[in-house]
Coordinates of N, CA, C and O in Angstrom, one line a residue:
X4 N -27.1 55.0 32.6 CA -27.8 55.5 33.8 C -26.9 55.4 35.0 O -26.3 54.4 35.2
X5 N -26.7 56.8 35.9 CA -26.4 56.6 36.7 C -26.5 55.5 38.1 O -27.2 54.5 38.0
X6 N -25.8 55.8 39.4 CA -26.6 55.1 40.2 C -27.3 55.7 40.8 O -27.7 55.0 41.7
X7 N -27.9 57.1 40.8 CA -28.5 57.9 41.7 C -30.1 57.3 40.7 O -30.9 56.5 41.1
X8 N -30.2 57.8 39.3 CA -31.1 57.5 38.5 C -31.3 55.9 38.7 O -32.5 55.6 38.7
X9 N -30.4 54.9 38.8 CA -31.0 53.6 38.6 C -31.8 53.3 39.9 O -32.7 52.5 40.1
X10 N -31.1 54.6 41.3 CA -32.0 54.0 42.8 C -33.4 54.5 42.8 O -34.4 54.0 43.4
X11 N -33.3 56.1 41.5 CA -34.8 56.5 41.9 C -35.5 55.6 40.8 O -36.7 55.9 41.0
X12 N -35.6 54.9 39.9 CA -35.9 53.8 38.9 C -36.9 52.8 39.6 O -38.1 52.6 39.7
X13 N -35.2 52.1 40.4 CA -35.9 50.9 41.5 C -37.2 51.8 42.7 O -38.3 51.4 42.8
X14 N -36.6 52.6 43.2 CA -37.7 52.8 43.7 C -38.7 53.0 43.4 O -39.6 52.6 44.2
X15 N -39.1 53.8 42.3 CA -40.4 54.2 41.8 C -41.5 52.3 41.5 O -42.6 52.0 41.8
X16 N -40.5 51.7 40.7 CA -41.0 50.5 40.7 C -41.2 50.0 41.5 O -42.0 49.2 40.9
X17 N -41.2 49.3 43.1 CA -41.0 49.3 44.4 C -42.3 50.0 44.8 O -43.2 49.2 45.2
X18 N -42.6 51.3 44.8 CA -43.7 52.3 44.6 C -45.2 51.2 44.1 O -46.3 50.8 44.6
X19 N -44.4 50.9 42.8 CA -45.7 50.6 41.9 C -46.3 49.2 42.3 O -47.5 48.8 42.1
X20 N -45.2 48.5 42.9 CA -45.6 47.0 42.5 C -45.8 46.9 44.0 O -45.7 45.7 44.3
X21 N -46.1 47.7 45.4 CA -46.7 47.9 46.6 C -47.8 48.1 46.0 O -48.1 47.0 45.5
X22 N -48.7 49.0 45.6 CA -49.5 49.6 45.4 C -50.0 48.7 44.6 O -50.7 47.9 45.2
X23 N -49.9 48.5 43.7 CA -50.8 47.7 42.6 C -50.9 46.6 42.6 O -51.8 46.0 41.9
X24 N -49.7 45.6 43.6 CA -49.3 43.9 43.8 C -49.3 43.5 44.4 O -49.4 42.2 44.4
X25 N -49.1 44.4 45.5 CA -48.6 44.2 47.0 C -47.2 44.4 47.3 O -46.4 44.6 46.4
X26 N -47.0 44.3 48.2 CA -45.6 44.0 48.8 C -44.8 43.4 48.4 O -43.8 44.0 48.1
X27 N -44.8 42.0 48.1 CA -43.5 41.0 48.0 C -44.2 40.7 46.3 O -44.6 39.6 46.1
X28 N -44.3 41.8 45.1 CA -45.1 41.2 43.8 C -43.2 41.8 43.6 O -42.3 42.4 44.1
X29 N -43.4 41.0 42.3 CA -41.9 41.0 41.4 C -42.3 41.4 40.6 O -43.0 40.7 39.9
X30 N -42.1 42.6 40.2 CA -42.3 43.2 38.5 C -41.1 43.3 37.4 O -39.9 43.5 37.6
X31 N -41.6 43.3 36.4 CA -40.7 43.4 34.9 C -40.8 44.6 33.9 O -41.7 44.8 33.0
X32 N -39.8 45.4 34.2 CA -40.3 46.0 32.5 C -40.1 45.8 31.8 O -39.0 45.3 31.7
X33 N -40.9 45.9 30.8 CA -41.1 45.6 29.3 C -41.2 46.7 28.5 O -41.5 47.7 28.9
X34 N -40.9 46.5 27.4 CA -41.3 47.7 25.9 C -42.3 47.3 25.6 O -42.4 46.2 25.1
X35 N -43.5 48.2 25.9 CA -44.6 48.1 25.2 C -45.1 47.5 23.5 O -46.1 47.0 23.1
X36 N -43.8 47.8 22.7 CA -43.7 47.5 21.6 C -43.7 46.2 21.5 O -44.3 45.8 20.5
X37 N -43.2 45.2 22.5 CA -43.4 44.0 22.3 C -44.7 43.2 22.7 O -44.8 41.9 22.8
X38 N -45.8 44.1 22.9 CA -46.8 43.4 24.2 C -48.6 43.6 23.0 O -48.9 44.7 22.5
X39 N -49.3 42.6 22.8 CA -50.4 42.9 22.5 C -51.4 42.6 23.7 O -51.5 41.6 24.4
X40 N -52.2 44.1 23.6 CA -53.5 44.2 24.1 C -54.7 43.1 23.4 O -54.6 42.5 22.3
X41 N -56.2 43.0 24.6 CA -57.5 42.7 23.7 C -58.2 44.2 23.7 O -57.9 45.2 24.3
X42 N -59.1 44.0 22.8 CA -60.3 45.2 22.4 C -60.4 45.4 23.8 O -59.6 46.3 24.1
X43 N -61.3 44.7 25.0 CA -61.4 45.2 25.8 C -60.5 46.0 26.9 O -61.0 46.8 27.7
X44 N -59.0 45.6 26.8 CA -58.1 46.6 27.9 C -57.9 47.3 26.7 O -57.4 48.4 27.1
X45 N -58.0 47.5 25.1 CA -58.2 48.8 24.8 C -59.4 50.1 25.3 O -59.2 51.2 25.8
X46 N -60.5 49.5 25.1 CA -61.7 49.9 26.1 C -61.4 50.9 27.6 O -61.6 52.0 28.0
X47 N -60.7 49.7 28.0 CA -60.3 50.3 29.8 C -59.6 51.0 29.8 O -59.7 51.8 30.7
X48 N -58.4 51.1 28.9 CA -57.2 52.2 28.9 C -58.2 53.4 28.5 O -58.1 54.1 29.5
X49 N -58.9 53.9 27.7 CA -59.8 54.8 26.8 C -60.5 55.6 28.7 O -60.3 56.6 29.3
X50 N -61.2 54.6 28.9 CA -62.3 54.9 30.1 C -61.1 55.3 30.9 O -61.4 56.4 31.3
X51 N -60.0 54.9 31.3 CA -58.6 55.6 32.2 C -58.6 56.6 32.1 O -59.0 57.5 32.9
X52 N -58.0 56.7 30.8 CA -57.7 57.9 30.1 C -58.4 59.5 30.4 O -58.0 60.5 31.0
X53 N -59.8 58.9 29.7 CA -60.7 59.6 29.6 C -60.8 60.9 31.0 O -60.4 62.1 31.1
X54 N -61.3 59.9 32.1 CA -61.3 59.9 33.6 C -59.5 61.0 34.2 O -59.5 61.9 35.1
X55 N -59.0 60.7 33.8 CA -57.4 61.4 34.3 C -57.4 62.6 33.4 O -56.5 63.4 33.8
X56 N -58.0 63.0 32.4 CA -57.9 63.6 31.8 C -58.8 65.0 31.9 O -58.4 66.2 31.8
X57 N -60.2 64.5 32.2 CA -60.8 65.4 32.9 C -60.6 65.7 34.2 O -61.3 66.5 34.7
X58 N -59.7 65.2 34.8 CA -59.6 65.2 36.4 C -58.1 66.3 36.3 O -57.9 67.4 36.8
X59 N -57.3 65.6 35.5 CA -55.8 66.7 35.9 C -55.4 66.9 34.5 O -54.2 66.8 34.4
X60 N -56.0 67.2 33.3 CA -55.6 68.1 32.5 C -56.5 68.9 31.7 O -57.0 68.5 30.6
X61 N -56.7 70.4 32.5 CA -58.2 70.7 31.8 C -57.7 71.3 30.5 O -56.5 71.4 30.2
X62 N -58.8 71.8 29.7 CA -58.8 72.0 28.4 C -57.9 71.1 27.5 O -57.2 71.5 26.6
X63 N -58.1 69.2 28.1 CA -57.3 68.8 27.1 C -58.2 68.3 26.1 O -57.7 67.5 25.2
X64 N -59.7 68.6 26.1 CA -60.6 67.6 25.1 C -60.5 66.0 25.2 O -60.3 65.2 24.2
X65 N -60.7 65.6 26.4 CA -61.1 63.9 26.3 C -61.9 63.5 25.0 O -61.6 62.8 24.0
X66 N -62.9 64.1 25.4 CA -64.1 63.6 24.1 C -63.1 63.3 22.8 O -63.2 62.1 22.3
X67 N -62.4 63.8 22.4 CA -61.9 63.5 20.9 C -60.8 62.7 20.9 O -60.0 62.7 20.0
X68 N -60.6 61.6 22.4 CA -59.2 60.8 22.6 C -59.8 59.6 21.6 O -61.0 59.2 21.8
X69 N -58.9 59.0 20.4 CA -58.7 58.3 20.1 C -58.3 56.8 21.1 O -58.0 56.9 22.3
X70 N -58.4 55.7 20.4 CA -58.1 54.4 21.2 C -56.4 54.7 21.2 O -55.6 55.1 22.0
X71 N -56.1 54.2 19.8 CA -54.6 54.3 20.1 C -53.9 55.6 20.9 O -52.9 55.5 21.6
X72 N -54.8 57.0 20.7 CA -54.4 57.7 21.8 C -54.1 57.6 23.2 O -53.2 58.1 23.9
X73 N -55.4 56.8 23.6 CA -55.5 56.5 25.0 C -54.4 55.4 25.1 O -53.3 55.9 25.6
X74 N -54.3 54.2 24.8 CA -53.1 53.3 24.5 C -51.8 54.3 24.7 O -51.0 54.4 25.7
X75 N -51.7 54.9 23.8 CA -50.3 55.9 24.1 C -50.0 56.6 25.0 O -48.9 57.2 25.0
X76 N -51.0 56.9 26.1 CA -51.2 57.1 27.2 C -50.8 56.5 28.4 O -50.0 57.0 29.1
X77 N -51.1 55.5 28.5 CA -50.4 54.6 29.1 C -49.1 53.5 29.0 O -48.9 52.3 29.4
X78 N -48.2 54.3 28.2 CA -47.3 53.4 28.1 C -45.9 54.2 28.6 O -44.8 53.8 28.1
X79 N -45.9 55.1 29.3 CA -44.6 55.6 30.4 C -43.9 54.3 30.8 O -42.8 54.0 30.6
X80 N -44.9 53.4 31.4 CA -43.9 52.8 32.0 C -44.8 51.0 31.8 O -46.0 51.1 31.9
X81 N -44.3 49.9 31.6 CA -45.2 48.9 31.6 C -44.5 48.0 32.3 O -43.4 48.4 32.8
X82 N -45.1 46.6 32.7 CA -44.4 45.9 33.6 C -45.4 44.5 33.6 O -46.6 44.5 33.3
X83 N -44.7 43.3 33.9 CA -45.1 42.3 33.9 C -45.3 41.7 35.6 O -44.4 41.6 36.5
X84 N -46.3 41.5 35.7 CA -46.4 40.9 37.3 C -45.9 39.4 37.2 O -46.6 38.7 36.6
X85 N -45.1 38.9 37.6 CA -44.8 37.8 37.9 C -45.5 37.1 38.7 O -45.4 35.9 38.5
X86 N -46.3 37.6 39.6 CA -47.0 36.2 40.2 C -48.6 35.9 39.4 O -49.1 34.9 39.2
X87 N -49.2 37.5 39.0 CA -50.2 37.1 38.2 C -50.8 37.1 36.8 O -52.0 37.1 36.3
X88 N -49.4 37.1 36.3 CA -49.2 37.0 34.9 C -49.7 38.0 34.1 O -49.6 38.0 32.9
X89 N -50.5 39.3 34.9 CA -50.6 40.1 34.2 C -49.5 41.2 34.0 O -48.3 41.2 34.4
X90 N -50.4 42.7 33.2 CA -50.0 43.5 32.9 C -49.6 44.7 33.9 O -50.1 44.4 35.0
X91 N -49.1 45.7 33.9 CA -49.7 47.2 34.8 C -49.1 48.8 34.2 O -48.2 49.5 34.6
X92 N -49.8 48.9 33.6 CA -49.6 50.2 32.0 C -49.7 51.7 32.8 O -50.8 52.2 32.8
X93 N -48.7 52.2 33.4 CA -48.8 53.4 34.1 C -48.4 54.7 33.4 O -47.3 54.9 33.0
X94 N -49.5 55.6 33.4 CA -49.4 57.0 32.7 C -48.6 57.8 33.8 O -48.7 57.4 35.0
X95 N -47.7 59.1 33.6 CA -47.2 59.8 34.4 C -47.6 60.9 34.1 O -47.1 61.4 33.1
X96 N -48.5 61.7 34.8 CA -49.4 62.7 34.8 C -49.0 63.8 36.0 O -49.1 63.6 37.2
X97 N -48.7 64.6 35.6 CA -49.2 66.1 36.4 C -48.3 65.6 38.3 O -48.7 65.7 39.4
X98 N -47.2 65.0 37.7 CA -46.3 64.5 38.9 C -46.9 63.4 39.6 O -46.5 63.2 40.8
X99 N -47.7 62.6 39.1 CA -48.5 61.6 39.6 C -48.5 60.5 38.4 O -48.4 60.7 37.2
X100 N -48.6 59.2 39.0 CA -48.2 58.1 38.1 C -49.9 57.4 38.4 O -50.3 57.2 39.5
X101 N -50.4 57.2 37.5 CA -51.5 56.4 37.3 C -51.6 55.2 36.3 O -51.5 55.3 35.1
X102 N -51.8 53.7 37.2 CA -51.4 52.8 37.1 C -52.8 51.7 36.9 O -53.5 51.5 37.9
X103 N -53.3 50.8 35.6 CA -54.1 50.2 35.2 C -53.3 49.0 35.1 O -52.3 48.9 34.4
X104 N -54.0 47.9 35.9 CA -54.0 46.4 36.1 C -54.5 45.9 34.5 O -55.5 46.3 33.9
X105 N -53.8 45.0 33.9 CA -54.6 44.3 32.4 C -54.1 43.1 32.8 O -52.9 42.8 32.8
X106 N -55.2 42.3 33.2 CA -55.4 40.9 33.5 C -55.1 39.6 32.3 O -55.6 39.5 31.1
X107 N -54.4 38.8 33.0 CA -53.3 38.2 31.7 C -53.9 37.5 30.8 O -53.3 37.2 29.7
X108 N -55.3 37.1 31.2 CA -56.1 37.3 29.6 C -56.2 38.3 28.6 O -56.5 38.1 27.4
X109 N -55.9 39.4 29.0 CA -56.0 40.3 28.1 C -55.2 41.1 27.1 O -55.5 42.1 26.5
X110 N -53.7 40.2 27.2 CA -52.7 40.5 26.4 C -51.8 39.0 26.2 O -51.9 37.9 26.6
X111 N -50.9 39.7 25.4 CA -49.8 38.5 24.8 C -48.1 39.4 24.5 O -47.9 40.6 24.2
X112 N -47.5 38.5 24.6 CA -46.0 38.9 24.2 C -46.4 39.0 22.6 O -47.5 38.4 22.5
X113 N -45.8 39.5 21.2 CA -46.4 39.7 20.2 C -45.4 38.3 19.7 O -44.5 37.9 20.4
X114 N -45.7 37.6 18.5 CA -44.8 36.6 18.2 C -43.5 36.9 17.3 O -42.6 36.1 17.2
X115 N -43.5 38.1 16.7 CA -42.2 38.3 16.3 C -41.9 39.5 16.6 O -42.6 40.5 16.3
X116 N -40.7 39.3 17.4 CA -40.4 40.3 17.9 C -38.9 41.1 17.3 O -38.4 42.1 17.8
X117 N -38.6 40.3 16.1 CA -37.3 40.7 15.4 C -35.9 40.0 15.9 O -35.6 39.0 16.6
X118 N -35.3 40.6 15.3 CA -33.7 40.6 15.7 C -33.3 41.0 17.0 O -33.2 42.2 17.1
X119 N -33.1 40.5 18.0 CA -32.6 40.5 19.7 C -31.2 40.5 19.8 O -30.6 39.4 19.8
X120 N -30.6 41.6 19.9 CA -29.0 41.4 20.0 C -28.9 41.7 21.4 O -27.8 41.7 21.9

């Protein structure tokens, strides 16, 4: 990655973690691959989904979004809030980033995560 790409990176994240943390929140990305959801922020990602979908992508058929669909939806970008241990799973849509809070009861780091080189 360049440094032009790493400044617009940091800023976008900077963007997210004002908006969704506040000001002075410290965020992390993470690989969604490492991170388990509960039933219910599956739930809330679905109802997200659902919602952004009829709003900025017409003729995409919400009605027939599967869970892991909607889940797959949200994983452009993920991030760990450091001061409130939760989640924040942002879709990038139609030049717009839409960004869902999962409160740190409602997930976990997965326990094996493999080989880490």
């Amino acid at each position: 990655m360049n440094n032009h790409q790493h400044r617009e990176v940091s800023e976008e994240r900077g963007k997210i973690a004002e908006v969704m943390a506040g000001e002075n929140a410290i965020l992390h990305e993470l690989d969604f691959q490492d991170v388990a959801i509960s039933t219910n922020a599956v739930r809330t990602l679905r109802k997200a989904a659902v919602a952004v979908m009829q709003r900025f992508m017409p003729g995409s058929r919400p009605e027939t979004l599967t869970n892991s669909q909607a889940v797959a939806f949200f994983i452009d970008r993920v991030f760990w809030d450091q001061d409130t241990k939760g989640l924040i799973l942002c879709a990038d849509v139609a030049a717009r980033s839409f960004c869902i809070p999962i409160p740190r009861d409602h997930w976990h780091m997965k326990a094996d995560l493999g080989t880490i080189q």
